[in-house]
Amino acid sequence: MQHIDLQTLQSRAEAHNCHVIMVRLFTIWQSPLKKERLQAITYDRVSVPELVIDDLFDDAFTAIARDGAGMVEVSIRLQKAFCALAEAGDKAMAAAAKKHSRMALNRSKHAMSLSDDIDAVVRAAAFSAR
């Protein structure tokens, strides 16, 4: 039987929760606003730079992919999150999700030593090869 310390267990649970939150956040963000939720422009000289999906994915997922690359549970959950985001209906988001899926898969291949674990992550990432 494998012994898992409390800190490792908490780390894996936090990674799982983070994936769920990120999928929800990105899915909501890419959804168009309903007409009744739009507000009139109050300050016409204030502007903000456009959000770039690749930058958002870098900020949200790179650290998780890097730090969780050696843990099969984290890697598979991350691949499932990328798959859900790739299927959300936004072309730019799908491209970013597939790109990050492939990068995370490469990190996992380098960090894992058990071929069964690597194979499981490869299967979870199969969507990004299409």
PDB file of C-alpha atoms in Angstrom:
ATOM      1  CA  MET A   1       0.000   0.000   0.000  1.00  0.00           C
ATOM      2  CA  GLN A   2       1.278   3.455  -0.912  1.00  0.00           C
ATOM      3  CA  HIS A   3       1.605   6.010   1.878  1.00  0.00           C
ATOM      4  CA  ILE A   4       0.565   9.550   1.004  1.00  0.00           C
ATOM      5  CA  ASP A   5       1.272  12.286   3.500  1.00  0.00           C
ATOM      6  CA  LEU A   6      -1.303  14.946   4.333  1.00  0.00           C
ATOM      7  CA  GLN A   7       0.573  17.716   2.530  1.00  0.00           C
ATOM      8  CA  THR A   8       0.635  15.717  -0.725  1.00  0.00           C
ATOM      9  CA  LEU A   9      -3.056  14.913  -0.377  1.00  0.00           C
ATOM     10  CA  GLN A  10      -3.906  18.578   0.215  1.00  0.00           C
ATOM     11  CA  SER A  11      -1.761  19.620  -2.741  1.00  0.00           C
ATOM     12  CA  ARG A  12      -3.585  17.204  -5.047  1.00  0.00           C
ATOM     13  CA  ALA A  13      -6.985  18.352  -3.788  1.00  0.00           C
ATOM     14  CA  GLU A  14      -6.038  21.999  -4.331  1.00  0.00           C
ATOM     15  CA  ALA A  15      -4.859  21.237  -7.861  1.00  0.00           C
ATOM     16  CA  HIS A  16      -8.157  19.482  -8.602  1.00  0.00           C
ATOM     17  CA  ASN A  17     -10.177  22.415  -7.258  1.00  0.00           C
ATOM     18  CA  CYS A  18      -8.062  24.851  -9.241  1.00  0.00           C
ATOM     19  CA  HIS A  19      -8.793  22.973 -12.480  1.00  0.00           C
ATOM     20  CA  VAL A  20     -12.532  23.081 -11.811  1.00  0.00           C
ATOM     21  CA  ILE A  21     -12.453  26.797 -11.030  1.00  0.00           C
ATOM     22  CA  MET A  22     -10.362  27.608 -14.108  1.00  0.00           C
ATOM     23  CA  VAL A  23     -12.673  25.678 -16.447  1.00  0.00           C
ATOM     24  CA  ARG A  24     -15.707  27.489 -15.030  1.00  0.00           C
ATOM     25  CA  LEU A  25     -13.986  30.865 -15.201  1.00  0.00           C
ATOM     26  CA  PHE A  26     -12.822  30.471 -18.805  1.00  0.00           C
ATOM     27  CA  THR A  27     -16.160  29.054 -19.915  1.00  0.00           C
ATOM     28  CA  ILE A  28     -18.044  31.999 -18.427  1.00  0.00           C
ATOM     29  CA  TRP A  29     -15.504  34.487 -19.774  1.00  0.00           C
ATOM     30  CA  GLN A  30     -15.854  33.300 -23.384  1.00  0.00           C
ATOM     31  CA  SER A  31     -19.670  33.299 -23.256  1.00  0.00           C
ATOM     32  CA  PRO A  32     -21.247  36.352 -24.868  1.00  0.00           C
ATOM     33  CA  LEU A  33     -23.032  38.761 -22.576  1.00  0.00           C
ATOM     34  CA  LYS A  34     -26.786  38.851 -22.790  1.00  0.00           C
ATOM     35  CA  LYS A  35     -28.133  42.085 -24.206  1.00  0.00           C
ATOM     36  CA  GLU A  36     -29.956  42.995 -20.996  1.00  0.00           C
ATOM     37  CA  ARG A  37     -26.685  42.742 -19.031  1.00  0.00           C
ATOM     38  CA  LEU A  38     -24.871  45.312 -21.187  1.00  0.00           C
ATOM     39  CA  GLN A  39     -24.583  48.753 -19.685  1.00  0.00           C
ATOM     40  CA  ALA A  40     -24.262  52.133 -21.324  1.00  0.00           C
ATOM     41  CA  ILE A  41     -20.744  53.545 -21.506  1.00  0.00           C
ATOM     42  CA  THR A  42     -20.325  55.958 -18.623  1.00  0.00           C
ATOM     43  CA  TYR A  43     -16.681  56.948 -19.051  1.00  0.00           C
ATOM     44  CA  ASP A  44     -15.844  57.127 -22.748  1.00  0.00           C
ATOM     45  CA  ARG A  45     -12.169  58.045 -22.280  1.00  0.00           C
ATOM     46  CA  VAL A  46     -11.268  55.078 -20.079  1.00  0.00           C
ATOM     47  CA  SER A  47      -9.949  52.037 -21.838  1.00  0.00           C
ATOM     48  CA  VAL A  48      -8.386  48.728 -20.895  1.00  0.00           C
ATOM     49  CA  PRO A  49      -6.223  46.492 -23.037  1.00  0.00           C
ATOM     50  CA  GLU A  50      -7.884  43.514 -24.619  1.00  0.00           C
ATOM     51  CA  LEU A  51      -7.489  40.235 -22.764  1.00  0.00           C
ATOM     52  CA  VAL A  52      -5.375  37.800 -24.757  1.00  0.00           C
ATOM     53  CA  ILE A  53      -6.419  34.185 -24.307  1.00  0.00           C
ATOM     54  CA  ASP A  54      -2.861  32.845 -24.669  1.00  0.00           C
ATOM     55  CA  ASP A  55      -1.670  35.113 -21.865  1.00  0.00           C
ATOM     56  CA  LEU A  56      -4.573  34.047 -19.667  1.00  0.00           C
ATOM     57  CA  PHE A  57      -3.793  30.366 -20.273  1.00  0.00           C
ATOM     58  CA  ASP A  58      -0.099  30.969 -19.525  1.00  0.00           C
ATOM     59  CA  ASP A  59      -0.981  32.635 -16.232  1.00  0.00           C
ATOM     60  CA  ALA A  60      -3.624  30.097 -15.235  1.00  0.00           C
ATOM     61  CA  PHE A  61      -2.090  26.778 -16.237  1.00  0.00           C
ATOM     62  CA  THR A  62       1.684  26.873 -16.755  1.00  0.00           C
ATOM     63  CA  ALA A  63       2.617  26.640 -13.065  1.00  0.00           C
ATOM     64  CA  ILE A  64       0.137  23.824 -12.454  1.00  0.00           C
ATOM     65  CA  ALA A  65       1.412  21.913 -15.490  1.00  0.00           C
ATOM     66  CA  ARG A  66       5.020  22.406 -14.438  1.00  0.00           C
ATOM     67  CA  ASP A  67       4.620  21.606 -10.746  1.00  0.00           C
ATOM     68  CA  GLY A  68       2.132  18.768 -11.262  1.00  0.00           C
ATOM     69  CA  ALA A  69       3.903  17.136 -14.210  1.00  0.00           C
ATOM     70  CA  GLY A  70       5.135  14.219 -12.131  1.00  0.00           C
ATOM     71  CA  MET A  71       1.739  13.450 -10.569  1.00  0.00           C
ATOM     72  CA  VAL A  72      -0.506  11.352 -12.788  1.00  0.00           C
ATOM     73  CA  GLU A  73      -3.680  12.519 -11.009  1.00  0.00           C
ATOM     74  CA  VAL A  74      -2.881  16.201 -11.532  1.00  0.00           C
ATOM     75  CA  SER A  75      -1.761  15.640 -15.124  1.00  0.00           C
ATOM     76  CA  ILE A  76      -4.910  13.759 -16.091  1.00  0.00           C
ATOM     77  CA  ARG A  77      -7.179  16.301 -14.400  1.00  0.00           C
ATOM     78  CA  LEU A  78      -5.353  19.096 -16.210  1.00  0.00           C
ATOM     79  CA  GLN A  79      -5.808  17.310 -19.554  1.00  0.00           C
ATOM     80  CA  LYS A  80      -9.523  16.920 -18.833  1.00  0.00           C
ATOM     81  CA  ALA A  81      -9.728  20.644 -18.100  1.00  0.00           C
ATOM     82  CA  PHE A  82      -7.986  21.462 -21.386  1.00  0.00           C
ATOM     83  CA  CYS A  83     -10.338  19.126 -23.250  1.00  0.00           C
ATOM     84  CA  ALA A  84     -13.414  20.801 -21.725  1.00  0.00           C
ATOM     85  CA  LEU A  85     -12.079  24.236 -22.660  1.00  0.00           C
ATOM     86  CA  ALA A  86     -11.223  23.095 -26.195  1.00  0.00           C
ATOM     87  CA  GLU A  87     -14.839  21.995 -26.629  1.00  0.00           C
ATOM     88  CA  ALA A  88     -16.374  25.202 -25.216  1.00  0.00           C
ATOM     89  CA  GLY A  89     -17.075  26.618 -28.677  1.00  0.00           C
ATOM     90  CA  ASP A  90     -14.449  29.365 -28.913  1.00  0.00           C
ATOM     91  CA  LYS A  91     -11.766  28.886 -31.608  1.00  0.00           C
ATOM     92  CA  ALA A  92      -9.062  30.918 -29.852  1.00  0.00           C
ATOM     93  CA  MET A  93      -9.712  29.118 -26.581  1.00  0.00           C
ATOM     94  CA  ALA A  94      -9.634  25.728 -28.326  1.00  0.00           C
ATOM     95  CA  ALA A  95      -6.265  26.574 -29.884  1.00  0.00           C
ATOM     96  CA  ALA A  96      -4.849  27.723 -26.542  1.00  0.00           C
ATOM     97  CA  ALA A  97      -6.204  24.644 -24.752  1.00  0.00           C
ATOM     98  CA  LYS A  98      -4.662  22.283 -27.313  1.00  0.00           C
ATOM     99  CA  LYS A  99      -1.335  24.114 -27.216  1.00  0.00           C
ATOM    100  CA  HIS A 100      -1.202  23.961 -23.423  1.00  0.00           C
ATOM    101  CA  SER A 101      -2.340  20.342 -23.462  1.00  0.00           C
ATOM    102  CA  ARG A 102       0.598  19.383 -25.663  1.00  0.00           C
ATOM    103  CA  MET A 103       3.047  21.357 -23.499  1.00  0.00           C
ATOM    104  CA  ALA A 104       1.696  19.779 -20.301  1.00  0.00           C
ATOM    105  CA  LEU A 105       1.901  16.328 -21.896  1.00  0.00           C
ATOM    106  CA  ASN A 106       5.561  16.895 -22.770  1.00  0.00           C
ATOM    107  CA  ARG A 107       6.269  17.996 -19.198  1.00  0.00           C
ATOM    108  CA  SER A 108       4.562  14.872 -17.865  1.00  0.00           C
ATOM    109  CA  LYS A 109       6.498  12.600 -20.205  1.00  0.00           C
ATOM    110  CA  HIS A 110       9.764  14.061 -18.886  1.00  0.00           C
ATOM    111  CA  ALA A 111       8.728  14.004 -15.226  1.00  0.00           C
ATOM    112  CA  MET A 112       7.113  10.560 -14.988  1.00  0.00           C
ATOM    113  CA  SER A 113       8.979   7.278 -14.930  1.00  0.00           C
ATOM    114  CA  LEU A 114       6.142   4.726 -14.923  1.00  0.00           C
ATOM    115  CA  SER A 115       4.998   3.932 -18.455  1.00  0.00           C
ATOM    116  CA  ASP A 116       1.415   3.187 -17.302  1.00  0.00           C
ATOM    117  CA  ASP A 117       1.159   6.715 -15.869  1.00  0.00           C
ATOM    118  CA  ILE A 118       2.559   8.254 -19.053  1.00  0.00           C
ATOM    119  CA  ASP A 119       0.144   6.198 -21.171  1.00  0.00           C
ATOM    120  CA  ALA A 120      -2.807   7.385 -19.059  1.00  0.00           C
ATOM    121  CA  VAL A 121      -1.837  11.036 -19.579  1.00  0.00           C
ATOM    122  CA  VAL A 122      -1.276  10.446 -23.311  1.00  0.00           C
ATOM    123  CA  ARG A 123      -4.818   9.008 -23.580  1.00  0.00           C
ATOM    124  CA  ALA A 124      -6.245  11.992 -21.700  1.00  0.00           C
ATOM    125  CA  ALA A 125      -4.412  14.370 -24.049  1.00  0.00           C
ATOM    126  CA  ALA A 126      -5.455  12.593 -27.259  1.00  0.00           C
ATOM    127  CA  PHE A 127      -7.933  15.377 -28.119  1.00  0.00           C
ATOM    128  CA  SER A 128      -5.084  17.869 -28.591  1.00  0.00           C
ATOM    129  CA  ALA A 129      -3.557  15.870 -31.439  1.00  0.00           C
ATOM    130  CA  ARG A 130      -6.677  16.400 -33.580  1.00  0.00           C
TER     131      ARG A 130
END
